[in-house]
Tab-separated table of C-alpha atoms in Angstrom:
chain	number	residue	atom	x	y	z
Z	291	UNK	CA	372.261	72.720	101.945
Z	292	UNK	CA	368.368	72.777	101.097
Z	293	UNK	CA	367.877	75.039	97.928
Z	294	UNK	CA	363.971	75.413	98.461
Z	295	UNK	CA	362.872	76.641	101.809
Z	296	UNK	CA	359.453	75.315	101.342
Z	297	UNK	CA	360.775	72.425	100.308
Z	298	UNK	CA	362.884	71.815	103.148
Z	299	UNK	CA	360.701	73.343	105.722
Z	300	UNK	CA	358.402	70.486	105.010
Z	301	UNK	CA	360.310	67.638	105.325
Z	302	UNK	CA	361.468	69.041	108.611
Z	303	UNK	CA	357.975	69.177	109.713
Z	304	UNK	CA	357.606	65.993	108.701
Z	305	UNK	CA	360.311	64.816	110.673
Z	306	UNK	CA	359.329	66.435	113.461
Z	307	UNK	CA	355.938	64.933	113.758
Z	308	UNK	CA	357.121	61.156	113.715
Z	309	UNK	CA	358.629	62.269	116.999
Z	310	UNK	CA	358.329	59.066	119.286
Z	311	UNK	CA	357.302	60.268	123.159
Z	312	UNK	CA	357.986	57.440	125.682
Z	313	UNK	CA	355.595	57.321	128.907
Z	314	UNK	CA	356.229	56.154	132.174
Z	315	UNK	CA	352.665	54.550	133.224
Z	316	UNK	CA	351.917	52.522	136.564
Z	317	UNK	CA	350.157	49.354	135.837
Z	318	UNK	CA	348.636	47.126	138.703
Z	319	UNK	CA	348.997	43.322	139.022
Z	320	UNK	CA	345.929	42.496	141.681
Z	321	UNK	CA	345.819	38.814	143.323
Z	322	UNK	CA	342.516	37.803	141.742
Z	323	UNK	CA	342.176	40.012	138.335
Z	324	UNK	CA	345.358	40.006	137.637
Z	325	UNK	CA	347.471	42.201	135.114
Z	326	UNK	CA	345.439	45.084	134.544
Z	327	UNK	CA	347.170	46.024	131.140
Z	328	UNK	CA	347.735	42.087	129.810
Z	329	UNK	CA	345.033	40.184	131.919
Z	330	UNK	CA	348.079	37.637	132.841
Z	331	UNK	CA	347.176	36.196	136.281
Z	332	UNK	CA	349.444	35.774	139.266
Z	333	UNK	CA	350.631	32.073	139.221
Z	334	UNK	CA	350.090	30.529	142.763
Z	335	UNK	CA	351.654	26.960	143.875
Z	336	UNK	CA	350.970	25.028	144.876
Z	337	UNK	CA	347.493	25.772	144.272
Z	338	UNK	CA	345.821	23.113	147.201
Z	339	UNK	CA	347.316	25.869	149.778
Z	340	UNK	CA	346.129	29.262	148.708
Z	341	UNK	CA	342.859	30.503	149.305
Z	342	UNK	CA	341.139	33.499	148.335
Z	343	UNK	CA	338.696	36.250	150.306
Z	344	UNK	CA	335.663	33.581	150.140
Z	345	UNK	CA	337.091	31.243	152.287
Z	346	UNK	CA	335.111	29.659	154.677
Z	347	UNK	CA	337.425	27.570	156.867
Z	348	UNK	CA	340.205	30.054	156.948
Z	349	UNK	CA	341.784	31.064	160.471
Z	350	UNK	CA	342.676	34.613	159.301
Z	351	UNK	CA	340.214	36.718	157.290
Z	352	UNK	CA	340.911	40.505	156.687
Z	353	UNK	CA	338.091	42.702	155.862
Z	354	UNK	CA	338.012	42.183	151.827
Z	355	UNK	CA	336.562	45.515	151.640
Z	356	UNK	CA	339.882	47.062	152.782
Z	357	UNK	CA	341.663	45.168	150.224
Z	358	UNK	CA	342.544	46.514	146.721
Z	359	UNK	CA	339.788	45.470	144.807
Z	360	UNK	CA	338.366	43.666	147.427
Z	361	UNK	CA	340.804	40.415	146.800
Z	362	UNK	CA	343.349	38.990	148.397
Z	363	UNK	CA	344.852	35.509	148.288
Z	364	UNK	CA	346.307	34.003	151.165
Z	365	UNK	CA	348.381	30.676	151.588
Z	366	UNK	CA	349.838	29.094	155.207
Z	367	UNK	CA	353.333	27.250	154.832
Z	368	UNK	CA	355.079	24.886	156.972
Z	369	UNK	CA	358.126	23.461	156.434
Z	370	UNK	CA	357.017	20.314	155.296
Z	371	UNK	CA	355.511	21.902	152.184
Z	372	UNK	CA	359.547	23.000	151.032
Z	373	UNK	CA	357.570	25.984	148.904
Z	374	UNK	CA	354.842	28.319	148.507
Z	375	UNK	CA	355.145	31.086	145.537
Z	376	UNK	CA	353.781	33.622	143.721
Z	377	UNK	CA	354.779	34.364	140.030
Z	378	UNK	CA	354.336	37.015	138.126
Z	379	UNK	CA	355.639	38.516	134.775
Z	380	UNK	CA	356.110	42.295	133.814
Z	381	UNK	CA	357.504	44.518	131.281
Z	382	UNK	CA	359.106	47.569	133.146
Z	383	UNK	CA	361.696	49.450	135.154
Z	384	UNK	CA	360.515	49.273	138.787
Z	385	UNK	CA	357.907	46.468	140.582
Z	386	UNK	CA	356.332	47.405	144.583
Z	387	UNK	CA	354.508	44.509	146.101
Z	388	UNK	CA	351.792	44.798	148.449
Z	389	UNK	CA	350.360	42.440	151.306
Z	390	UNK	CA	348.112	42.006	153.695
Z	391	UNK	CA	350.117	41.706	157.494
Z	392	UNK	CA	347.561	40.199	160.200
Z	393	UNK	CA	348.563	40.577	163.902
Z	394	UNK	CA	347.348	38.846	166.509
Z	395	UNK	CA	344.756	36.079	166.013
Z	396	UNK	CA	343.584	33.148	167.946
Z	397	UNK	CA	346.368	31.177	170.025
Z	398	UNK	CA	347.917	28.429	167.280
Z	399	UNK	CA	347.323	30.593	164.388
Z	400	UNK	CA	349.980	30.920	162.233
Z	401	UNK	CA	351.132	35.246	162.055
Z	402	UNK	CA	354.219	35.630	161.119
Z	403	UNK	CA	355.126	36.542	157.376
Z	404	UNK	CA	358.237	35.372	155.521
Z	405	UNK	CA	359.245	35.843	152.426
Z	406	UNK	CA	362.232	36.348	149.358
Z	407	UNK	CA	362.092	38.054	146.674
Z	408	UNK	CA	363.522	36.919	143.240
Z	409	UNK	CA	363.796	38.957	140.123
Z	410	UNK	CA	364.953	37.186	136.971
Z	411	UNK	CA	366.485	34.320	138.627
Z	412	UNK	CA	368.804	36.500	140.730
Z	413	UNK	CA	367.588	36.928	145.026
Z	414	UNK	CA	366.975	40.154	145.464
Z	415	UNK	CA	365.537	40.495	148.997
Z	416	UNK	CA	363.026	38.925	151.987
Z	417	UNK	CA	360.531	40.084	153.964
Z	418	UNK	CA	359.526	39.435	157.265
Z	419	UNK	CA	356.771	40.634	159.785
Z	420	UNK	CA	356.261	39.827	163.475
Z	421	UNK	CA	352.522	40.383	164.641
Z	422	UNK	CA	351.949	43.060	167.162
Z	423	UNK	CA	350.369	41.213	170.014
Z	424	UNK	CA	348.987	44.059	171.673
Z	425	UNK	CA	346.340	44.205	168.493
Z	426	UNK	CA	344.268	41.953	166.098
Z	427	UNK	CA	343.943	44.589	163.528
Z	428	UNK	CA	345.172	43.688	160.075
Z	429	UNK	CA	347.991	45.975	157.992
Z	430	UNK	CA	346.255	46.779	154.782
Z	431	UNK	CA	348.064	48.390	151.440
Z	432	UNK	CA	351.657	47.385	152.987
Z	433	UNK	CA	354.465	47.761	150.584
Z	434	UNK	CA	357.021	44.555	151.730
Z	435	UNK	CA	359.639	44.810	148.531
Z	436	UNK	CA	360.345	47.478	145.845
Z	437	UNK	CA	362.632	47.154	142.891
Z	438	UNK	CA	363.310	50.409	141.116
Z	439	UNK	CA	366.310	49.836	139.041
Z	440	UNK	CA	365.824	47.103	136.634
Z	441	UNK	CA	366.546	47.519	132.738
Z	442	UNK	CA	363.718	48.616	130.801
Z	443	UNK	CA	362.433	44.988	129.492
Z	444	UNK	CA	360.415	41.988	130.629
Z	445	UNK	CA	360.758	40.370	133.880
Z	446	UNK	CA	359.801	37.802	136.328
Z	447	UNK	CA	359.077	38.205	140.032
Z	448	UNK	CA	358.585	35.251	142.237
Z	449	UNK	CA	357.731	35.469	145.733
Z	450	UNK	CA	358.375	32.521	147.841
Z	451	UNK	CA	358.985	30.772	151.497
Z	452	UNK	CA	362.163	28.928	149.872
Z	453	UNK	CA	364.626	28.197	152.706
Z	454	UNK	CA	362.342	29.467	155.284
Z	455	UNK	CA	362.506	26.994	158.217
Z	456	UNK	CA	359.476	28.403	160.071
Z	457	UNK	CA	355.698	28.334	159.399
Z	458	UNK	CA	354.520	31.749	157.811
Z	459	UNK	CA	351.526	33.367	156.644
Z	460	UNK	CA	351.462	35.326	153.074
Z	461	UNK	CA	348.891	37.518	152.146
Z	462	UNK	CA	349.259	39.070	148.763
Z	463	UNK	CA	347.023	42.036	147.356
Z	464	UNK	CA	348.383	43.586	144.162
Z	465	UNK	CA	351.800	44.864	142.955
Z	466	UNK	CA	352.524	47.719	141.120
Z	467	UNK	CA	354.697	48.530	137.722
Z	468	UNK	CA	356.189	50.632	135.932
């Protein structure tokens, strides 16, 4: 029992104001700038197979000016190649990842996109789209994997064509954390 009000009063105050508030905030990992809160860039490999939104040669070339913050970086596998990834790091709860899906291009172009998903070691899900051949527009800002109940903490996030036996196309924008 406190024997001086003031007294007491005070240090309550006190206590009171050292009150921690904890704030959920998005935070955007984009292909080319990377983290927007740590600057950490996206880890492609291998890197002779991905190409950005300058390239010159590429078959398939969305409209950068659709794309979140007019990047994207794009990589063709075959088989042959055994991988293509993406890895990122993130401190969080939840992770949604974005790509670019073409449809239809010229005849021998490579369309479909194939993907897993792998959260701190563990498979946690694939993606995969078949073009539309009735169109050769492009699928901007499309959400292929979300992952809303990890532990608060750091993680990894790899996306990859491990185990795919098919030739794919992946087109990554930017993911989003919280």
């Amino acid at each position: 029992m406190c024997r001086n009000a003031a007294l007491c009063g005070s240090l309550l105050y006190l206590l009171l104001s050292f009150t921690c508030y904890a704030r959920i905030v998005n935070v955007t990992i984009d292909d080319g700038y990377g983290d927007s809160l740590t600057h950490q860039l996206p880890i492609y490999l291998p890197l002779t197979v991905w190409s950005n939104q300058t390239c010159k040669g590429c078959a398939i070339k969305p409209d950068p000016s659709r794309a979140f913050m007019q990047t994207y970086n794009a990589a063709t596998y075959h088989p042959k190649l055994q991988n293509v990834s993406i890895t990122m790091g993130f401190e969080g709860i939840a992770i949604y990842v974005f790509f670019i899906l073409p449809n239809k291009q010229a005849n021998g172009v490579t369309t479909t996109t194939s993907v897993n998903f792998t959260v701190d070691g563990q498979m946690v899900g694939n993606f995969t789209h078949e073009t539309d051949p009735s169109t050769t527009n492009f699928n901007f800002n499309q959400m292929v994997f979300s992952k809303t109940d990890l532990l608060p903490g750091t993680h990894q996030l790899i996306i990859s064509t491990n185990g795919v036996n098919i030739s794919t196309f992946t087109n990554f924008d930017y993911a989003i954390y919280t």
